[in-house]
Tab-separated table of C-alpha atoms in Angstrom:
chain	number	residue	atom	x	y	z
A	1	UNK	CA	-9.266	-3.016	44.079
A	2	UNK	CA	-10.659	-0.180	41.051
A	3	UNK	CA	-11.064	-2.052	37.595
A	4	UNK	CA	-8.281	-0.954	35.760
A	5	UNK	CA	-10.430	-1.785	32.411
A	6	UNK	CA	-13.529	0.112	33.578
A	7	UNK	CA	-12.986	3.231	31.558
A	8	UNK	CA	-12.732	0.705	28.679
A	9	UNK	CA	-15.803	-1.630	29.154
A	10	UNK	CA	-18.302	0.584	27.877
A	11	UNK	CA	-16.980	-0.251	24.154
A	12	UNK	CA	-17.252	-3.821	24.892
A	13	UNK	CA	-20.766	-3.949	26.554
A	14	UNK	CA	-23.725	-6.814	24.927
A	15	UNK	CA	-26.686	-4.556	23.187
A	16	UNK	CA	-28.545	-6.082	26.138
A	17	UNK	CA	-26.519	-4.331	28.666
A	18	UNK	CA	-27.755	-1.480	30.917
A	19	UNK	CA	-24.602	0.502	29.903
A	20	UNK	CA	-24.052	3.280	27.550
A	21	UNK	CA	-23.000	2.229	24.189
A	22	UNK	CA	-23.697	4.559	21.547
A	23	UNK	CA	-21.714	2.319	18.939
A	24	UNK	CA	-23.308	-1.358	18.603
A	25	UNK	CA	-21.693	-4.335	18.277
A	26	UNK	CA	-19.359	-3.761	15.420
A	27	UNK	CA	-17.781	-0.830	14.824
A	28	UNK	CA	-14.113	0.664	14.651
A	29	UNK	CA	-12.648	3.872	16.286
A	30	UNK	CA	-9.137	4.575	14.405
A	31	UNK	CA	-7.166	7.733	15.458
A	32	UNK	CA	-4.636	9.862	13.449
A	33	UNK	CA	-2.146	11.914	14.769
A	34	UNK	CA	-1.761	15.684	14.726
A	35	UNK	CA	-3.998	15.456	11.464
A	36	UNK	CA	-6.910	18.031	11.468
A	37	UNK	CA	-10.466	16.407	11.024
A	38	UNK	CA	-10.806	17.577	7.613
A	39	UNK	CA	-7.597	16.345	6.148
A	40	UNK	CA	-8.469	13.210	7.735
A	41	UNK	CA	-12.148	13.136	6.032
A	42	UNK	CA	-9.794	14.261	3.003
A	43	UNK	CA	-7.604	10.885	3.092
A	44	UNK	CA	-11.055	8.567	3.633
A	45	UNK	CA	-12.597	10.949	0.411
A	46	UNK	CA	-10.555	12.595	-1.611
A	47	UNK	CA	-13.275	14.682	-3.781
A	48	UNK	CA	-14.601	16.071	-0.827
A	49	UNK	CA	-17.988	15.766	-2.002
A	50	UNK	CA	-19.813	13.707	0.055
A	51	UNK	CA	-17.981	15.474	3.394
A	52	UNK	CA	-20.831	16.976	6.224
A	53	UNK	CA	-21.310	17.849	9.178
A	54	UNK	CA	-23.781	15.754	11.286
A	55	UNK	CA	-24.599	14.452	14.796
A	56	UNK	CA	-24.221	11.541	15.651
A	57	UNK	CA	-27.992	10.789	15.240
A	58	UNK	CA	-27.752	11.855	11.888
A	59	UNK	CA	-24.797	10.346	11.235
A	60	UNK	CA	-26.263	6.867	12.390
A	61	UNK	CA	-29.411	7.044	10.683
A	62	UNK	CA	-26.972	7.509	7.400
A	63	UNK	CA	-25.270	4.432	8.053
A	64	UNK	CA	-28.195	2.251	8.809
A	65	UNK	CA	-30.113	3.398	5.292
A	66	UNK	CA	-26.619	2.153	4.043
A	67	UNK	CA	-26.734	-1.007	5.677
A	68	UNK	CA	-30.368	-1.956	4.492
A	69	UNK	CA	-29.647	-0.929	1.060
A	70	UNK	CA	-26.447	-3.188	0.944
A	71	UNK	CA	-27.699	-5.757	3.512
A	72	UNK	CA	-24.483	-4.698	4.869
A	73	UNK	CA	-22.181	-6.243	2.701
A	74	UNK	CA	-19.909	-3.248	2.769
A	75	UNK	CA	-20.107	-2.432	6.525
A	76	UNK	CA	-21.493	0.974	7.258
A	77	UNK	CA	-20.103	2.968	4.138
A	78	UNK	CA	-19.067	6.313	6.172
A	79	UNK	CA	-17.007	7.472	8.587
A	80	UNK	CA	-17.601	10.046	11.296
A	81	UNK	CA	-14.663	11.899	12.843
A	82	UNK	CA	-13.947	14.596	15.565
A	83	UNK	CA	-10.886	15.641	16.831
A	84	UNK	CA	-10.086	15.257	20.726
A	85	UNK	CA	-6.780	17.142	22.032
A	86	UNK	CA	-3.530	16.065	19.892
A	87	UNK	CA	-5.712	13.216	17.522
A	88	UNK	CA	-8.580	12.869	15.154
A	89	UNK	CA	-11.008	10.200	15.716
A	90	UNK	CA	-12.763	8.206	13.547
A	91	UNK	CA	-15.403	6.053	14.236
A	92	UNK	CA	-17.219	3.549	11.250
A	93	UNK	CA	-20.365	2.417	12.865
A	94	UNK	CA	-21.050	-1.114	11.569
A	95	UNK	CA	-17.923	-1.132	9.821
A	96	UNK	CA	-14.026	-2.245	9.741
A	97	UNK	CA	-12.761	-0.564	6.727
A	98	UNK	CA	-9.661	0.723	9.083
A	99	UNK	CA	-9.556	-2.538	11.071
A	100	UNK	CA	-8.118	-3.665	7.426
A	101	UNK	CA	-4.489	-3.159	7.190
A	102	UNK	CA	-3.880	-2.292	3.896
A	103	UNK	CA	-6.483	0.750	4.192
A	104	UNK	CA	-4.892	2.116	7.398
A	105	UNK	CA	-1.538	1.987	6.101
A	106	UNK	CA	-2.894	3.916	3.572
A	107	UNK	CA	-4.680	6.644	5.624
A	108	UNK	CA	-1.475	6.757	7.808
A	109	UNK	CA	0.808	8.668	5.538
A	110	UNK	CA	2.743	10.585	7.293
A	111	UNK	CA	1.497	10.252	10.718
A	112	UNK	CA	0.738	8.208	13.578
A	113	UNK	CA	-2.146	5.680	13.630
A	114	UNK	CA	-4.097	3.402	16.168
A	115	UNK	CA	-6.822	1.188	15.161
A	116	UNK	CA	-9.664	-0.756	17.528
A	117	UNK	CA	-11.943	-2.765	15.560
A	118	UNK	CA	-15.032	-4.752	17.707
A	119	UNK	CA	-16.982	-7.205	15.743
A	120	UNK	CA	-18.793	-9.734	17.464
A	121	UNK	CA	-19.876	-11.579	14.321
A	122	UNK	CA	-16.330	-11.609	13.118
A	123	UNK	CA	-13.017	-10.559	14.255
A	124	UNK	CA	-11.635	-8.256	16.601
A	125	UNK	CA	-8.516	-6.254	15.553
A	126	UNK	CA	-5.669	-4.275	16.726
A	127	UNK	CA	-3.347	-1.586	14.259
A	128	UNK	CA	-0.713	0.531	14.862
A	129	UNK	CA	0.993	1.859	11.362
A	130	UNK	CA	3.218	4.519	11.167
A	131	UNK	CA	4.079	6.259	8.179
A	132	UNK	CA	2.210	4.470	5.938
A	133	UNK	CA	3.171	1.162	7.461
A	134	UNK	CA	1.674	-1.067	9.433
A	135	UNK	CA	4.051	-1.559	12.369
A	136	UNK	CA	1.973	-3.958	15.171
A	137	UNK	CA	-1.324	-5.781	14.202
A	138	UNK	CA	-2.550	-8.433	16.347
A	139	UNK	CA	-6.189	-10.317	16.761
A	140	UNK	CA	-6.964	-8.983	20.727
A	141	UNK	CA	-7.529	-12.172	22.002
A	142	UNK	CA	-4.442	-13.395	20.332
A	143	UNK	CA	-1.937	-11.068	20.653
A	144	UNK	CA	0.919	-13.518	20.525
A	145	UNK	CA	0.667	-13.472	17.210
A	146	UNK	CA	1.429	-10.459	15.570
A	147	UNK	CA	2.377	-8.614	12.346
A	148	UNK	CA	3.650	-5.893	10.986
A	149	UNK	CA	7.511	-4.529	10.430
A	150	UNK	CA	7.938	-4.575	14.386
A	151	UNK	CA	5.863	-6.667	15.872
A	152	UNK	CA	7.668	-6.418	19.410
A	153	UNK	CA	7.009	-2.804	19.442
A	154	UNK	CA	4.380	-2.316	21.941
A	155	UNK	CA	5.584	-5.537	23.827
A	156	UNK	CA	6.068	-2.765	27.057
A	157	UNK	CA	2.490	-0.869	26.794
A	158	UNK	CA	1.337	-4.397	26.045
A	159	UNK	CA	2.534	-5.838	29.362
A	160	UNK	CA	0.831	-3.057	31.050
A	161	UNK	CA	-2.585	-3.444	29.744
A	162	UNK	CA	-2.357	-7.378	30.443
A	163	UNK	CA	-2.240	-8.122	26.812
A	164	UNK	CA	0.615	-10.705	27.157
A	165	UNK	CA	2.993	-11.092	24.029
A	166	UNK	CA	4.722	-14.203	25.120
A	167	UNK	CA	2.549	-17.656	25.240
A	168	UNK	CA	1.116	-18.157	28.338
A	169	UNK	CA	-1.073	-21.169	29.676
A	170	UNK	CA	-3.644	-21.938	32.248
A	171	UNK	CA	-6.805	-19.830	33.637
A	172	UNK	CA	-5.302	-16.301	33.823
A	173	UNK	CA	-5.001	-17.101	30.392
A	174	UNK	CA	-8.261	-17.955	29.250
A	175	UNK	CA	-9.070	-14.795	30.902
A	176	UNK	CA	-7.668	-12.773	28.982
A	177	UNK	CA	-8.494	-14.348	25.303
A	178	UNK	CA	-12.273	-14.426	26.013
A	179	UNK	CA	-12.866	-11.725	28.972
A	180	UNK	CA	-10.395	-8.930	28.695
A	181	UNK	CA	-8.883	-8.964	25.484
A	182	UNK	CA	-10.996	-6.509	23.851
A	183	UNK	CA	-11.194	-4.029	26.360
A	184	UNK	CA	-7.984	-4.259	27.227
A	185	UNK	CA	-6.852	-3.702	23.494
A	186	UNK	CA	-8.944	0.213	23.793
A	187	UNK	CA	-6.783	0.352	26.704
A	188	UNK	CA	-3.635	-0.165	24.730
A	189	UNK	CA	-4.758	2.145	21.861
A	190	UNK	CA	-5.361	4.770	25.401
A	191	UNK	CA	-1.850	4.842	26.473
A	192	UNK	CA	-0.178	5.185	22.652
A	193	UNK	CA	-2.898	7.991	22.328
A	194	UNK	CA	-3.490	9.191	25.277
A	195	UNK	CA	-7.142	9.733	24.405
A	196	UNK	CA	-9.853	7.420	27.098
A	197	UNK	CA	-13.248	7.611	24.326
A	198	UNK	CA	-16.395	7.914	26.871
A	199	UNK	CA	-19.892	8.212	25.278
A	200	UNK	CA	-19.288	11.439	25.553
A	201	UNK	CA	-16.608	11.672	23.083
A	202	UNK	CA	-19.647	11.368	20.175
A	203	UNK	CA	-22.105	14.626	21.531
A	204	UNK	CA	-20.385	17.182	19.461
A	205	UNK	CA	-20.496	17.679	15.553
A	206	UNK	CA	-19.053	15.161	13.151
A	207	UNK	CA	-17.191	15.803	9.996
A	208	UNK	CA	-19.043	12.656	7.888
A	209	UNK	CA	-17.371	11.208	4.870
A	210	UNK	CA	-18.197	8.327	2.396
A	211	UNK	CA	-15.808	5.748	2.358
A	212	UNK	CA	-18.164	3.657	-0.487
A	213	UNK	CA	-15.035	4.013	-3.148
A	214	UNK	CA	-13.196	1.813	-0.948
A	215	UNK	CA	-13.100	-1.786	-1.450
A	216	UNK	CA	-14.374	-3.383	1.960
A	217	UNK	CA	-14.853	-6.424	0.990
């Protein structure tokens, strides 16, 4: 039987695997509805003046001069983001600033919003806001426990990814706290979006904005 999670393990993959990962360990991929790229660089930087075009080459070796000058104490500082059919993208290499509730509900005014945060030396995360508020937020590989102003939301696209929302016991389980839960979480952010990220999705230009006047502590 086809791995349902297959398009989704790419973003999960160990730095040690022969996969293609162009984002690391840690990093978050948040996604904004009907907002153009540059209104979404506009919410992460309001000035405008640190806003440019790179690759994503470019934009990486930006975020790891960041990193060494800050020892990373404010994840990557900048966020890269391209727009793919009805959605922008943003992706923070080496950073969670949107995996942080507060600052999505923020950068969700007025539209739609899905954050996926990976960190393997932390916390995974899961955000949907709406509006400017955070409706479903949830740890992956606990997503019984969830907050937000509706937590039950998503309990149907849930279900269908395998994320359960109900406690469950024994080995299928386990499974899916410490195997699954992650990809499976990109899945869920897939089928509110509708948008499956390959390594692919990062060839083209992106529109590169500081996000250093942000608290990210």
């Amino acid at each position: 039987m086809p791995d349902p999670l297959a398009p989704f393990r790419w973003l999960t993959a160990p730095a040690t695997h022969n996969v293609r990962n162009p984002l690391g360990d840690v990093f978050t991929l948040s996604f904004f509805h009907e907002v153009e790229p540059a209104d979404v660089a506009a919410r992460f930087e309001p000035s405008g003046a640190a806003v440019r075009s790179m690759t994503l080459g470019e934009f990486d070796d930006e975020v790891a001069e960041f990193v060494e000058e800050t020892d990373g104490g404010d994840g990557g500082g900048y966020v890269g983001i391209t727009r793919i059919g009805e959605w922008s993208m943003a992706v923070e290499p080496c950073g969670w600033h949107t995996a942080r509730g507060e600052n999505l509900a923020r950068l969700a005014q007025g539209c739609e919003a899905v954050a996926v945060g990976r960190h393997d030396y932390g916390e995974h995360s899961f955000l949907y806001a709406v509006d400017g508020e955070i409706v479903v937020a949830f740890t992956p590989h606990a997503p019984v426990t969830r907050w937000g102003s509706d937590p039950d939301r998503l309990k149907e696209p849930m279900r269908r990814v395998g994320l359960p929302s109900t406690a469950t016991t024994g080995r299928a389980a386990w499974d899916t706290r410490w195997d699954d839960a992650l990809p499976r979480a990109f899945a869920l952010a897939a089928r509110i979006t509708g948008v499956t990220v390959t390594p692919d999705s990062f060839d083209g230009p992106l529109l590169v904005a500081s996000i250093t006047g942000w608290s990210q502590d």
